């Protein structure tokens, strides 16, 4: 398939570039192996802020008595806290997907590999592969956490945003 722009990576750099290119009238493809939005939206900034908001509210409820407000029988439903966080993330991902649809951006789910000038191969999780060609390629693959065991990383007590 032929495109004006192929973007490898659907995180904040990739999806914003895709939307802007499409707004400028270009035919755009995005290759993403995970959910759109990258680490920030799916495992980093946004989920963290949702959890912090719940923690702050719980702290306020527990300390309401200092303001003369008596709240008896208050309890924390951690399962619901986590569900709320997941709902926020899912809604934001759906928002990006809507913008892709609205701007006719084609999303290819899989791992992108640049084969040469203007050619990207997309390997799917199911084992298939498809080649895309384009005039321009943008690499917006983001980053992965560095797993430094010498600094204590073990995935359980010392974790990255992936485990969190």
XYZ file of N, CA and C in Angstrom:
492
model
N 0.836 -1.177 0.000
C 0.000 0.000 0.000
C 0.885 1.247 0.000
N 0.458 2.256 -0.706
C 1.244 3.483 -0.898
C 0.679 4.622 -0.047
N 1.577 5.337 0.648
C 1.196 6.451 1.512
C 2.120 7.635 1.285
N 1.638 8.801 1.673
C 2.504 9.982 1.676
C 3.430 9.942 2.890
N 2.876 9.484 4.024
C 3.641 9.418 5.271
C 3.323 8.105 5.978
N 4.372 7.412 6.392
C 4.230 6.232 7.254
C 4.884 6.593 8.576
N 4.135 6.440 9.649
C 4.659 6.765 10.974
C 4.774 5.469 11.762
N 5.972 5.185 12.233
C 6.204 3.997 13.051
C 6.148 4.442 14.501
N 5.052 4.107 15.170
C 4.839 4.476 16.562
C 3.607 5.344 16.718
N 2.713 4.927 17.597
C 1.449 5.640 17.804
C 1.347 6.307 19.155
N 2.493 6.696 19.718
C 2.498 7.434 20.977
C 2.254 8.910 20.725
N 2.548 9.762 21.710
C 2.261 11.190 21.572
C 2.933 11.850 20.372
N 4.138 11.447 20.037
C 4.798 12.006 18.854
C 4.162 11.502 17.577
N 3.897 10.210 17.516
C 3.359 9.594 16.304
C 1.927 9.969 15.997
N 1.046 9.901 16.990
C -0.358 10.179 16.668
C -0.592 11.656 16.377
N 0.145 12.545 17.024
C 0.008 13.976 16.730
C 0.526 14.270 15.319
N 1.658 13.686 14.956
C 2.197 13.863 13.602
C 1.217 13.325 12.561
N 0.605 12.187 12.852
C -0.344 11.578 11.917
C -1.556 12.473 11.691
N -2.099 12.987 12.778
C -3.283 13.840 12.664
C -2.951 15.107 11.888
N -1.811 15.722 12.189
C -1.441 16.957 11.485
C -1.188 16.688 10.002
N -0.508 15.606 9.686
C -0.256 15.274 8.278
C -1.570 15.051 7.540
N -2.500 14.362 8.167
C -3.803 14.121 7.549
C -4.571 15.432 7.365
N -4.477 16.327 8.345
C -5.125 17.638 8.220
C -4.569 18.421 7.034
N -3.316 18.174 6.705
C -2.674 18.845 5.569
C -2.978 18.148 4.243
N -3.806 17.103 4.301
C -4.241 16.427 3.086
C -3.404 15.248 2.654
N -2.500 14.785 3.511
C -1.647 13.658 3.151
C -2.314 12.328 3.502
N -1.974 11.299 2.744
C -2.441 9.939 3.023
C -1.473 9.338 4.032
N -2.000 8.954 5.217
C -1.155 8.618 6.361
C -1.421 7.196 6.863
N -0.336 6.510 7.197
C -0.401 5.206 7.862
C 0.376 5.300 9.167
N -0.135 4.641 10.195
C 0.565 4.543 11.475
C 0.710 3.066 11.796
N 1.916 2.683 12.196
C 2.201 1.319 12.620
C 2.395 1.357 14.128
N 1.601 0.556 14.856
C 1.679 0.531 16.323
C 1.473 -0.892 16.805
N 2.367 -1.357 17.680
C 2.279 -2.726 18.199
C 1.405 -2.830 19.442
N 1.115 -1.696 20.068
C 0.349 -1.686 21.323
C -0.847 -0.767 21.126
N -1.428 -0.294 22.211
C -2.514 0.673 22.106
C -1.973 2.027 21.688
N -2.782 2.784 20.968
C -2.416 4.157 20.637
C -2.248 4.953 21.920
N -1.361 5.909 21.900
C -1.155 6.772 23.054
C 0.171 6.580 23.746
N 0.839 5.472 23.499
C 2.160 5.242 24.070
C 2.156 5.028 25.575
N 3.350 5.070 26.133
C 3.531 4.829 27.564
C 2.793 5.860 28.401
N 2.870 7.133 28.020
C 2.259 8.194 28.818
C 0.772 7.936 29.029
N 0.068 7.640 27.963
C -1.376 7.442 28.066
C -1.732 6.101 28.691
N -1.031 5.052 28.355
C -1.443 3.709 28.759
C -0.860 3.219 30.084
N 0.376 3.627 30.424
C 1.013 3.097 31.622
C 1.711 4.152 32.464
N 1.774 5.390 32.001
C 2.567 6.401 32.686
C 1.752 7.537 33.253
N 1.864 8.677 32.604
C 1.311 9.941 33.112
C -0.175 9.865 33.447
N -0.981 9.432 32.510
C -2.432 9.477 32.691
C -2.906 8.508 33.768
N -2.519 7.237 33.736
C -2.953 6.344 34.812
C -2.464 6.810 36.183
N -1.244 7.330 36.229
C -0.697 7.822 37.496
C -1.543 8.962 38.042
N -1.917 9.902 37.185
C -2.733 11.033 37.631
C -4.098 10.581 38.113
N -4.680 9.583 37.466
C -5.974 9.054 37.904
C -5.848 8.431 39.296
N -4.783 7.677 39.519
C -4.576 7.043 40.825
C -4.258 8.080 41.900
N -3.478 9.090 41.566
C -3.158 10.149 42.525
C -4.435 10.898 42.926
N -5.316 11.166 41.967
C -6.574 11.862 42.282
C -7.408 11.051 43.267
N -7.470 9.739 43.062
C -8.206 8.887 44.000
C -7.555 8.893 45.378
N -6.233 8.822 45.412
C -5.510 8.828 46.693
C -5.713 10.142 47.433
N -5.677 11.247 46.701
C -5.887 12.549 47.343
C -7.299 12.675 47.909
N -8.277 12.186 47.156
C -9.652 12.246 47.647
C -9.823 11.359 48.879
N -9.238 10.176 48.864
C -9.311 9.276 50.015
C -8.652 9.928 51.230
N -7.528 10.572 51.038
C -6.851 11.287 52.128
C -7.763 12.375 52.696
N -8.438 13.113 51.821
C -9.355 14.167 52.275
C -10.516 13.577 53.065
N -11.060 12.470 52.595
C -12.176 11.823 53.306
C -11.716 11.362 54.687
N -10.560 10.728 54.756
C -10.043 10.232 56.035
C -9.772 11.369 57.019
N -9.427 12.537 56.499
C -9.092 13.675 57.364
C -10.197 14.729 57.423
N -11.384 14.394 56.976
C -12.494 15.350 56.950
C -12.857 15.838 58.350
N -12.643 15.008 59.350
C -12.956 15.387 60.726
C -12.226 16.642 61.171
N -11.033 16.884 60.648
C -10.297 18.087 61.028
C -10.983 19.350 60.506
N -11.915 19.180 59.556
C -12.681 20.302 59.016
C -14.089 20.360 59.624
N -14.334 19.483 60.603
C -15.651 19.441 61.216
C -16.659 18.633 60.422
N -16.175 17.824 59.510
C -17.054 16.980 58.696
C -16.838 15.535 59.131
N -17.906 14.935 59.617
C -17.809 13.551 60.083
C -18.341 12.608 59.006
N -17.458 11.759 58.558
C -17.824 10.756 57.556
C -17.599 9.403 58.202
N -18.693 8.743 58.484
C -18.581 7.431 59.128
C -18.828 6.332 58.105
N -18.101 5.273 58.250
C -18.293 4.104 57.395
C -17.667 4.230 56.013
N -16.836 5.226 55.824
C -16.176 5.363 54.525
C -15.211 4.200 54.320
N -15.157 3.720 53.106
C -14.234 2.624 52.804
C -13.640 2.833 51.421
N -12.528 2.215 51.199
C -11.828 2.314 49.923
C -12.062 1.030 49.139
N -12.554 1.165 47.908
C -12.764 0.032 47.014
C -11.661 0.091 45.955
N -10.541 -0.553 46.231
C -9.379 -0.465 45.347
C -9.690 -1.008 43.958
N -10.528 -2.035 43.888
C -10.913 -2.583 42.582
C -11.586 -1.493 41.747
N -12.449 -0.703 42.356
C -13.141 0.372 41.644
C -12.173 1.508 41.272
N -11.208 1.774 42.142
C -10.181 2.775 41.822
C -9.458 2.369 40.536
N -9.091 1.104 40.451
C -8.383 0.608 39.272
C -9.297 0.596 38.041
N -10.568 0.252 38.220
C -11.521 0.284 37.103
C -11.659 1.695 36.552
N -11.746 2.676 37.448
C -11.857 4.080 37.026
C -10.641 4.489 36.206
N -9.454 4.109 36.685
C -8.221 4.405 35.954
C -8.266 3.785 34.556
N -8.687 2.544 34.455
C -8.764 1.854 33.162
C -9.798 2.505 32.250
N -10.911 2.972 32.818
C -11.943 3.650 32.023
C -11.402 4.952 31.432
N -10.664 5.697 32.234
C -10.076 6.960 31.759
C -9.124 6.683 30.595
N -8.241 5.705 30.762
C -7.282 5.358 29.714
C -8.023 4.906 28.458
N -8.999 4.016 28.609
C -9.745 3.486 27.459
C -10.454 4.602 26.698
N -11.045 5.545 27.419
C -11.742 6.653 26.755
C -10.785 7.536 25.969
N -9.603 7.780 26.512
C -8.621 8.598 25.797
C -8.083 7.868 24.556
N -7.852 6.563 24.676
C -7.419 5.775 23.514
C -8.510 5.809 22.442
N -9.767 5.644 22.854
C -10.881 5.711 21.899
C -10.946 7.071 21.223
N -10.599 8.129 21.955
C -10.575 9.468 21.376
C -9.556 9.571 20.252
N -8.387 8.997 20.457
C -7.360 9.006 19.409
C -7.841 8.170 18.221
N -8.430 7.007 18.504
C -8.949 6.157 17.429
C -10.021 6.893 16.623
N -10.869 7.659 17.304
C -11.891 8.449 16.620
C -11.239 9.472 15.688
N -10.208 10.167 16.182
C -9.516 11.148 15.353
C -8.858 10.487 14.140
N -8.321 9.289 14.325
C -7.747 8.555 13.200
C -8.829 8.277 12.162
N -9.968 7.811 12.627
C -11.075 7.501 11.727
C -11.558 8.765 11.012
N -11.724 9.828 11.749
C -12.215 11.095 11.195
C -11.281 11.640 10.115
N -9.978 11.458 10.314
C -8.990 11.991 9.364
C -8.500 10.932 8.367
N -9.160 9.772 8.369
C -8.840 8.688 7.425
C -7.387 8.219 7.527
N -6.894 8.137 8.753
C -5.552 7.629 9.004
C -5.661 6.119 9.143
N -4.850 5.393 8.392
C -4.884 3.939 8.462
C -3.938 3.458 9.560
N -4.471 2.645 10.451
C -3.697 2.076 11.551
C -3.371 0.631 11.237
N -2.092 0.304 11.325
C -1.632 -1.062 11.115
C -1.110 -1.565 12.446
N -1.739 -2.602 12.975
C -1.364 -3.158 14.269
C -0.248 -4.168 14.062
N 0.900 -3.877 14.639
C 2.027 -4.782 14.522
C 3.327 -4.039 14.763
N 4.420 -4.721 14.535
C 5.754 -4.156 14.727
C 6.304 -3.726 13.378
N 6.708 -2.460 13.304
C 7.242 -1.936 12.051
C 8.743 -2.133 11.946
N 9.177 -2.442 10.737
C 10.605 -2.585 10.453
C 10.883 -1.872 9.133
N 11.807 -0.920 9.161
C 12.150 -0.194 7.947
C 13.070 -1.076 7.113
N 12.610 -1.402 5.907
C 13.374 -2.292 5.029
C 14.309 -1.526 4.115
N 13.998 -0.273 3.890
C 14.812 0.550 3.004
C 14.110 1.872 2.798
N 14.617 2.643 1.905
C 14.055 3.965 1.637
C 12.592 3.834 1.212
N 11.705 4.334 2.061
C 10.287 4.355 1.729
C 9.537 3.055 1.916
N 10.125 2.067 2.556
C 9.449 0.776 2.732
C 9.467 0.346 4.194
N 8.281 0.036 4.709
C 8.129 -0.448 6.083
C 7.372 -1.769 6.043
N 7.919 -2.759 6.730
C 7.231 -4.032 6.879
C 6.533 -4.048 8.224
N 5.284 -4.485 8.234
C 4.510 -4.598 9.468
C 4.317 -6.071 9.766
N 4.908 -6.532 10.879
C 4.756 -7.914 11.324
C 3.666 -7.944 12.390
N 2.625 -8.743 12.162
C 1.522 -8.820 13.112
C 1.801 -9.867 14.183
N 1.077 -9.762 15.278
C 1.230 -10.728 16.373
C 0.843 -12.131 15.926
N -0.013 -12.221 14.914
C -0.467 -13.528 14.413
C 0.547 -14.175 13.474
N 1.634 -13.458 13.168
C 2.674 -14.016 12.313
C 2.623 -13.546 10.876
N 1.656 -12.743 10.518
C 1.571 -12.223 9.162
C 2.478 -11.027 8.975
N 2.616 -10.600 7.730
C 3.438 -9.428 7.428
C 2.850 -8.712 6.220
N 3.003 -7.404 6.233
C 2.520 -6.574 5.129
C 3.550 -5.482 4.877
N 3.758 -5.148 3.606
C 4.702 -4.086 3.272
C 3.951 -2.824 2.889
N 4.414 -1.714 3.452
C 3.876 -0.398 3.148
C 4.959 0.399 2.455
N 4.585 1.228 1.503
C 5.545 2.122 0.872
C 5.056 3.551 1.037
N 6.008 4.458 1.157
C 5.639 5.851 1.349
C 6.756 6.787 0.966
N 6.370 8.024 0.703
C 7.342 9.054 0.350
C 8.162 9.473 1.562
N 7.541 9.419 2.737
C 8.193 9.859 3.976
C 7.928 8.844 5.083
N 8.922 8.664 5.946
C 8.778 7.808 7.118
C 9.169 8.622 8.344
N 8.301 8.587 9.334
C 8.601 9.230 10.615
C 8.786 8.127 11.641
N 9.909 8.156 12.338
C 10.171 7.187 13.405
C 9.798 7.850 14.724
N 8.758 7.326 15.355
C 8.272 7.871 16.627
C 8.012 6.713 17.581
N 9.044 5.907 17.779
C 8.879 4.659 18.520
C 8.932 4.813 20.029
N 9.199 6.001 20.520
C 9.214 6.199 21.964
C 10.373 5.469 22.615
N 10.116 4.958 23.805
C 11.185 4.307 24.558
C 10.628 3.134 25.358
N 11.514 2.360 25.858
C 11.196 1.246 26.755
C 11.995 1.441 28.033
N 11.454 1.007 29.177
C 12.232 1.136 30.416
C 13.526 0.320 30.346
N 14.573 0.872 30.927
C 15.837 0.153 31.030
C 15.774 -0.698 32.290
N 16.068 -1.962 32.151
C 15.972 -2.896 33.272
C 17.362 -3.136 33.839
N 17.735 -2.322 34.809
C 19.087 -2.383 35.361
C 19.037 -3.165 36.675
N 19.375 -4.439 36.605
C 19.334 -5.286 37.806
C 20.336 -4.831 38.855
N 21.446 -4.248 38.444
C 22.457 -3.770 39.400
C 21.905 -2.660 40.289
N 20.854 -1.983 39.830
C 20.212 -0.941 40.632
C 18.988 -1.462 41.375
N 18.792 -2.766 41.340
C 17.732 -3.373 42.121
C 16.482 -3.772 41.367
N 16.432 -3.524 40.055
C 15.227 -3.899 39.315
C 15.017 -5.398 39.400
N 13.813 -5.783 39.826
C 13.447 -7.198 39.851
C 12.021 -7.431 39.372
N 11.307 -6.351 39.013
C 9.948 -6.501 38.505
C 8.889 -6.691 39.572
N 9.311 -6.734 40.848
C 8.347 -6.941 41.936
C 8.418 -5.822 42.970
N 9.573 -5.654 43.582
C 9.691 -4.575 44.576
C 10.309 -3.320 43.971
N 11.110 -3.484 42.944
C 11.622 -2.365 42.155
C 11.067 -2.582 40.756
N 10.207 -1.652 40.310
C 9.447 -1.864 39.086
C 9.579 -0.681 38.118
N 9.115 -0.904 36.907
C 9.014 0.163 35.894
C 7.545 0.517 35.737
N 7.262 1.452 34.829
C 5.880 1.829 34.571
C 5.093 0.653 33.999
N 5.743 -0.278 33.349
C 5.039 -1.448 32.821
C 4.424 -2.283 33.923
N 5.182 -2.562 34.970
C 4.648 -3.354 36.084
C 3.657 -2.555 36.925
N 3.920 -1.275 37.080
C 3.031 -0.441 37.901
C 1.654 -0.429 37.301
